[in-house]
Short mmCIF file of C-alpha atoms in Angstrom, two decimals:
data_model
loop_
_atom_site.label_atom_id
_atom_site.label_comp_id
_atom_site.label_asym_id
_atom_site.label_seq_id
_atom_site.Cartn_x
_atom_site.Cartn_y
_atom_site.Cartn_z
CA ALA A 100 -103.09 -15.80 -62.88
CA ALA A 101 -99.98 -17.71 -61.81
CA GLY A 102 -96.79 -15.68 -61.93
CA VAL A 103 -93.06 -16.56 -61.80
CA ILE A 104 -92.03 -17.51 -58.30
CA GLN A 105 -88.52 -16.75 -56.94
CA SER A 106 -86.94 -17.71 -53.70
CA PRO A 107 -85.58 -16.46 -51.59
CA ARG A 108 -86.72 -12.84 -51.91
CA HIS A 109 -83.81 -11.47 -49.89
CA LEU A 110 -80.48 -13.00 -49.14
CA ILE A 111 -77.51 -11.80 -47.30
CA LYS A 112 -74.15 -13.55 -47.69
CA GLU A 113 -70.53 -12.79 -46.86
CA LYS A 114 -67.66 -12.54 -49.32
CA ARG A 115 -66.46 -15.87 -50.60
CA GLU A 116 -69.78 -17.65 -49.60
CA THR A 117 -72.10 -19.43 -52.02
CA ALA A 118 -75.70 -18.70 -52.83
CA THR A 119 -78.42 -20.54 -54.67
CA LEU A 120 -81.36 -18.85 -56.15
CA LYS A 121 -84.57 -20.67 -57.39
CA CYS A 122 -87.02 -19.82 -59.98
CA TYR A 123 -90.30 -21.50 -60.80
CA PRO A 124 -91.75 -20.36 -64.17
CA ILE A 125 -95.24 -19.80 -65.16
CA PRO A 126 -96.92 -23.05 -66.02
CA ARG A 127 -96.49 -24.07 -69.59
CA HIS A 128 -93.74 -21.70 -70.04
CA ASP A 129 -90.66 -23.73 -71.25
CA THR A 130 -87.96 -20.98 -71.45
CA VAL A 131 -86.34 -19.37 -68.39
CA TYR A 132 -84.10 -16.37 -68.30
CA TRP A 133 -81.84 -14.89 -65.60
CA TYR A 134 -81.00 -11.23 -65.31
CA GLN A 135 -78.93 -9.19 -63.00
CA GLN A 136 -79.73 -5.65 -62.09
CA GLY A 137 -77.13 -3.71 -60.17
CA PRO A 138 -78.09 -0.62 -58.13
CA GLY A 139 -79.26 2.13 -60.41
CA GLN A 140 -78.58 -0.04 -63.46
CA ASP A 141 -80.68 -1.62 -66.15
CA PRO A 142 -81.15 -5.48 -66.09
CA GLN A 143 -78.31 -7.44 -67.77
CA PHE A 144 -78.91 -10.80 -69.31
CA LEU A 145 -77.07 -13.66 -67.76
CA ILE A 146 -78.33 -16.98 -69.12
CA SER A 147 -81.31 -18.69 -70.54
CA PHE A 148 -82.63 -22.35 -70.78
CA TYR A 149 -85.15 -23.85 -73.17
CA GLU A 150 -86.40 -27.35 -72.49
CA LYS A 151 -83.72 -27.84 -69.93
CA MET A 152 -80.80 -27.03 -72.32
CA GLN A 153 -78.76 -23.86 -72.12
CA SER A 154 -80.07 -21.67 -75.04
CA ASP A 155 -78.16 -18.47 -74.61
CA LYS A 156 -75.40 -16.89 -72.45
CA GLY A 157 -74.75 -13.42 -71.63
CA SER A 158 -72.29 -11.69 -69.24
CA ILE A 159 -72.53 -14.48 -66.60
CA PRO A 160 -69.25 -14.87 -64.50
CA ASP A 161 -67.51 -18.17 -64.47
CA ARG A 162 -68.25 -18.28 -60.80
CA PHE A 163 -71.92 -18.63 -61.57
CA SER A 164 -73.68 -21.71 -63.00
CA ALA A 165 -77.32 -22.42 -63.64
CA GLN A 166 -79.48 -25.20 -64.77
CA GLN A 167 -83.12 -26.08 -65.62
CA PHE A 168 -84.76 -29.15 -64.13
CA SER A 169 -87.31 -31.67 -65.44
CA ASP A 170 -90.13 -29.68 -63.80
CA TYR A 171 -88.81 -26.56 -65.61
CA HIS A 172 -87.76 -24.81 -62.55
CA SER A 173 -84.27 -23.31 -62.58
CA GLU A 174 -81.49 -22.66 -60.12
CA LEU A 175 -78.67 -20.08 -60.36
CA ASN A 176 -75.65 -21.05 -58.24
CA MET A 177 -73.13 -18.35 -57.30
CA SER A 178 -69.91 -19.20 -55.67
CA SER A 179 -66.95 -17.12 -54.38
CA LEU A 180 -69.39 -14.22 -53.86
CA GLU A 181 -67.85 -10.69 -54.29
CA LEU A 182 -69.23 -7.36 -53.07
CA GLY A 183 -70.07 -6.54 -56.68
CA ASP A 184 -72.42 -9.40 -56.88
CA SER A 185 -74.82 -7.49 -54.78
CA ALA A 186 -77.88 -6.81 -57.09
CA LEU A 187 -81.35 -7.74 -57.80
CA TYR A 188 -81.60 -11.10 -59.62
CA PHE A 189 -84.54 -11.65 -61.78
CA CYS A 190 -85.85 -14.72 -63.33
CA ALA A 191 -88.32 -14.45 -66.26
CA SER A 192 -90.25 -17.04 -68.28
CA SER A 193 -91.85 -17.09 -71.65
CA PRO A 194 -93.28 -19.64 -74.06
CA ARG A 195 -90.86 -20.51 -76.88
CA THR A 196 -93.01 -19.23 -79.70
CA GLY A 197 -95.59 -16.56 -80.11
CA THR A 198 -95.00 -13.12 -78.88
CA TYR A 199 -92.04 -14.14 -76.73
CA GLU A 200 -93.47 -12.02 -73.92
CA GLN A 201 -91.20 -12.44 -70.87
CA TYR A 202 -92.82 -12.25 -67.47
CA PHE A 203 -90.53 -11.41 -64.57
CA GLY A 204 -90.59 -12.73 -61.13
CA PRO A 205 -90.34 -10.49 -58.05
CA GLY A 206 -86.59 -10.88 -57.93
CA THR A 207 -84.11 -11.89 -55.25
CA ARG A 208 -82.28 -9.14 -53.64
CA LEU A 209 -78.74 -10.43 -52.86
CA THR A 210 -76.47 -8.38 -50.56
CA VAL A 211 -72.85 -9.50 -50.13
CA THR A 212 -71.07 -8.01 -47.20
CA ALA B 153 -73.40 1.35 -80.32
CA GLN B 154 -76.38 1.28 -77.84
CA LYS B 155 -78.98 -1.03 -78.95
CA ILE B 156 -81.72 0.71 -76.91
CA THR B 157 -81.53 4.27 -76.19
CA GLN B 158 -83.84 6.27 -73.70
CA THR B 159 -82.85 9.79 -73.69
CA GLN B 160 -85.02 10.93 -70.85
CA PRO B 161 -83.62 10.12 -67.43
CA GLY B 162 -86.48 11.72 -65.68
CA MET B 163 -89.92 12.96 -66.63
CA PHE B 164 -92.64 14.88 -64.67
CA VAL B 165 -96.34 14.71 -65.60
CA GLN B 166 -99.47 16.18 -64.05
CA GLU B 167 -102.19 13.70 -62.81
CA LYS B 168 -104.79 12.98 -65.55
CA GLU B 169 -102.39 14.18 -68.33
CA ALA B 170 -100.79 12.07 -71.06
CA VAL B 171 -97.16 11.42 -71.27
CA THR B 172 -94.74 9.95 -73.87
CA LEU B 173 -91.60 8.11 -72.93
CA ASP B 174 -89.06 7.88 -75.77
CA CYS B 175 -87.23 4.78 -77.06
CA THR B 176 -85.12 4.36 -79.99
CA TYR B 177 -83.46 1.04 -81.07
CA ASP B 178 -80.79 -0.19 -83.23
CA THR B 179 -80.87 -3.67 -84.95
CA SER B 180 -80.15 -5.19 -88.46
CA ASP B 181 -82.39 -8.15 -87.79
CA PRO B 182 -85.61 -7.97 -89.64
CA SER B 183 -87.45 -9.93 -86.84
CA TYR B 184 -87.49 -8.29 -83.47
CA GLY B 185 -89.77 -7.34 -80.63
CA LEU B 186 -90.05 -4.23 -78.43
CA PHE B 187 -91.19 -4.35 -74.87
CA TRP B 188 -92.00 -1.83 -72.15
CA TYR B 189 -91.64 -2.71 -68.43
CA LYS B 190 -92.50 -0.68 -65.32
CA GLN B 191 -90.37 -0.97 -62.27
CA PRO B 192 -91.94 0.59 -59.15
CA SER B 193 -89.70 1.46 -56.11
CA SER B 194 -90.55 -2.00 -54.76
CA GLY B 195 -88.38 -3.50 -57.41
CA GLU B 196 -90.57 -5.83 -59.39
CA MET B 197 -90.53 -5.79 -63.19
CA ILE B 198 -93.93 -5.46 -64.71
CA PHE B 199 -94.61 -6.23 -68.29
CA LEU B 200 -96.73 -3.46 -69.96
CA ILE B 201 -96.87 -3.83 -73.70
CA TYR B 202 -95.16 -5.65 -76.64
CA GLN B 203 -94.81 -4.67 -80.28
CA GLY B 204 -93.37 -7.11 -82.92
CA SER B 205 -91.51 -5.83 -85.89
CA TYR B 206 -94.07 -7.32 -88.35
CA ASP B 207 -97.08 -6.07 -86.48
CA GLN B 208 -99.09 -3.60 -88.63
CA GLN B 209 -100.86 -1.90 -85.97
CA ASN B 210 -99.58 -0.06 -82.94
CA ALA B 211 -99.94 -2.12 -79.75
CA THR B 212 -102.43 -1.02 -77.12
CA GLU B 213 -103.18 -2.20 -73.65
CA GLY B 214 -105.60 -0.20 -71.60
CA ARG B 215 -104.01 3.24 -70.86
CA TYR B 216 -100.75 2.14 -72.46
CA SER B 217 -100.06 2.46 -76.36
CA LEU B 218 -96.87 2.06 -78.24
CA ASN B 219 -96.16 4.51 -80.97
CA PHE B 220 -94.13 2.26 -83.27
CA GLN B 221 -92.29 4.16 -86.08
CA LYS B 222 -90.34 1.32 -87.87
CA ALA B 223 -88.44 3.66 -90.32
CA ARG B 224 -87.31 5.95 -87.51
CA LYS B 225 -86.54 2.98 -85.30
CA SER B 226 -88.54 4.33 -82.44
CA ALA B 227 -91.05 2.78 -80.09
CA ASN B 228 -92.34 5.37 -77.75
CA LEU B 229 -94.66 4.55 -74.89
CA VAL B 230 -97.67 6.74 -74.37
CA ILE B 231 -99.50 6.56 -71.01
CA SER B 232 -102.93 8.39 -71.11
CA ALA B 233 -104.69 9.78 -68.05
CA SER B 234 -101.66 9.42 -65.77
CA GLN B 235 -102.26 8.29 -62.26
CA LEU B 236 -100.16 8.66 -59.02
CA GLY B 237 -99.52 4.85 -59.13
CA ASP B 238 -97.74 5.25 -62.53
CA SER B 239 -94.70 6.81 -60.79
CA ALA B 240 -91.98 4.29 -61.47
CA MET B 241 -88.98 3.59 -63.62
CA TYR B 242 -89.91 2.61 -67.09
CA PHE B 243 -87.63 0.36 -69.23
CA CYS B 244 -87.71 -0.09 -73.00
CA ALA B 245 -86.26 -3.50 -74.06
CA MET B 246 -85.63 -5.37 -77.31
CA ARG B 247 -85.52 -8.93 -78.35
CA GLU B 248 -83.64 -9.64 -81.66
CA GLY B 249 -84.35 -12.56 -83.88
CA ASP B 250 -86.77 -15.36 -83.16
CA SER B 251 -86.76 -19.17 -82.73
CA PHE B 252 -86.96 -19.53 -86.54
CA THR B 253 -83.98 -17.33 -87.12
CA GLY B 254 -81.87 -18.61 -84.28
CA GLY B 255 -82.40 -15.63 -81.94
CA GLY B 256 -81.98 -16.33 -78.42
CA ASN B 257 -84.81 -14.22 -77.20
CA LYS B 258 -82.82 -12.42 -74.49
CA LEU B 259 -83.86 -8.88 -73.77
CA THR B 260 -81.51 -5.82 -74.05
CA PHE B 261 -82.72 -2.96 -71.96
CA GLY B 262 -82.27 0.76 -72.13
CA THR B 263 -81.17 2.83 -69.17
CA GLY B 264 -84.64 3.65 -68.17
CA THR B 265 -86.84 6.80 -67.52
CA GLN B 266 -87.95 7.74 -64.04
CA LEU B 267 -91.50 8.96 -64.34
CA LYS B 268 -93.09 11.10 -61.48
CA VAL B 269 -96.71 11.84 -61.56
CA GLU B 270 -97.67 15.02 -59.73
CA LEU B 271 -101.03 16.25 -58.28
#
């Protein structure tokens, strides 16, 4: 079965640089979520999109922005990177109704040096 | 107050034994869902099982079952016949509300339980 695809899987950036993370949801899933998991932490919700519109917003820094495109893929743009942004970034997708099961991608491991 | 509480930072279980991972939750929303995810050391987040607040029966998926006690606000994960490959971090998570009540469907996670299966 098709799963959530994230790219890149690993990314190393320097402080103050920018990064773009991409997410391709499971086919026919119209909702995308982004989560950030710091070292030894539980995942924290950042932002979600339903039908290309932002549907919810969590603890996402103003330096980050995201969008969902017409093909339902989503991109998380991160600017002025800080050391504290080093984390595992997950994208998850789900159908809008039903059991709301969220399926996670493999994650992008971002290291800021 | 914590919305999801996992009180066991670490657990050990012998291979082939059953193990229960505890999860309690706090919400005033009548519509919610409870999830369990497995995160191996490789980092991916694997969906295991889901229980909706209106579901009458406890959820089961293969060797995983969810002991849902609504009045006590607990949703413990039971893994039967543990295998070495079950060694991982396990997260309990909750979705509050639904698309009809305006819920955003985001998940709130507990702090996780590190399970180690021993020979």
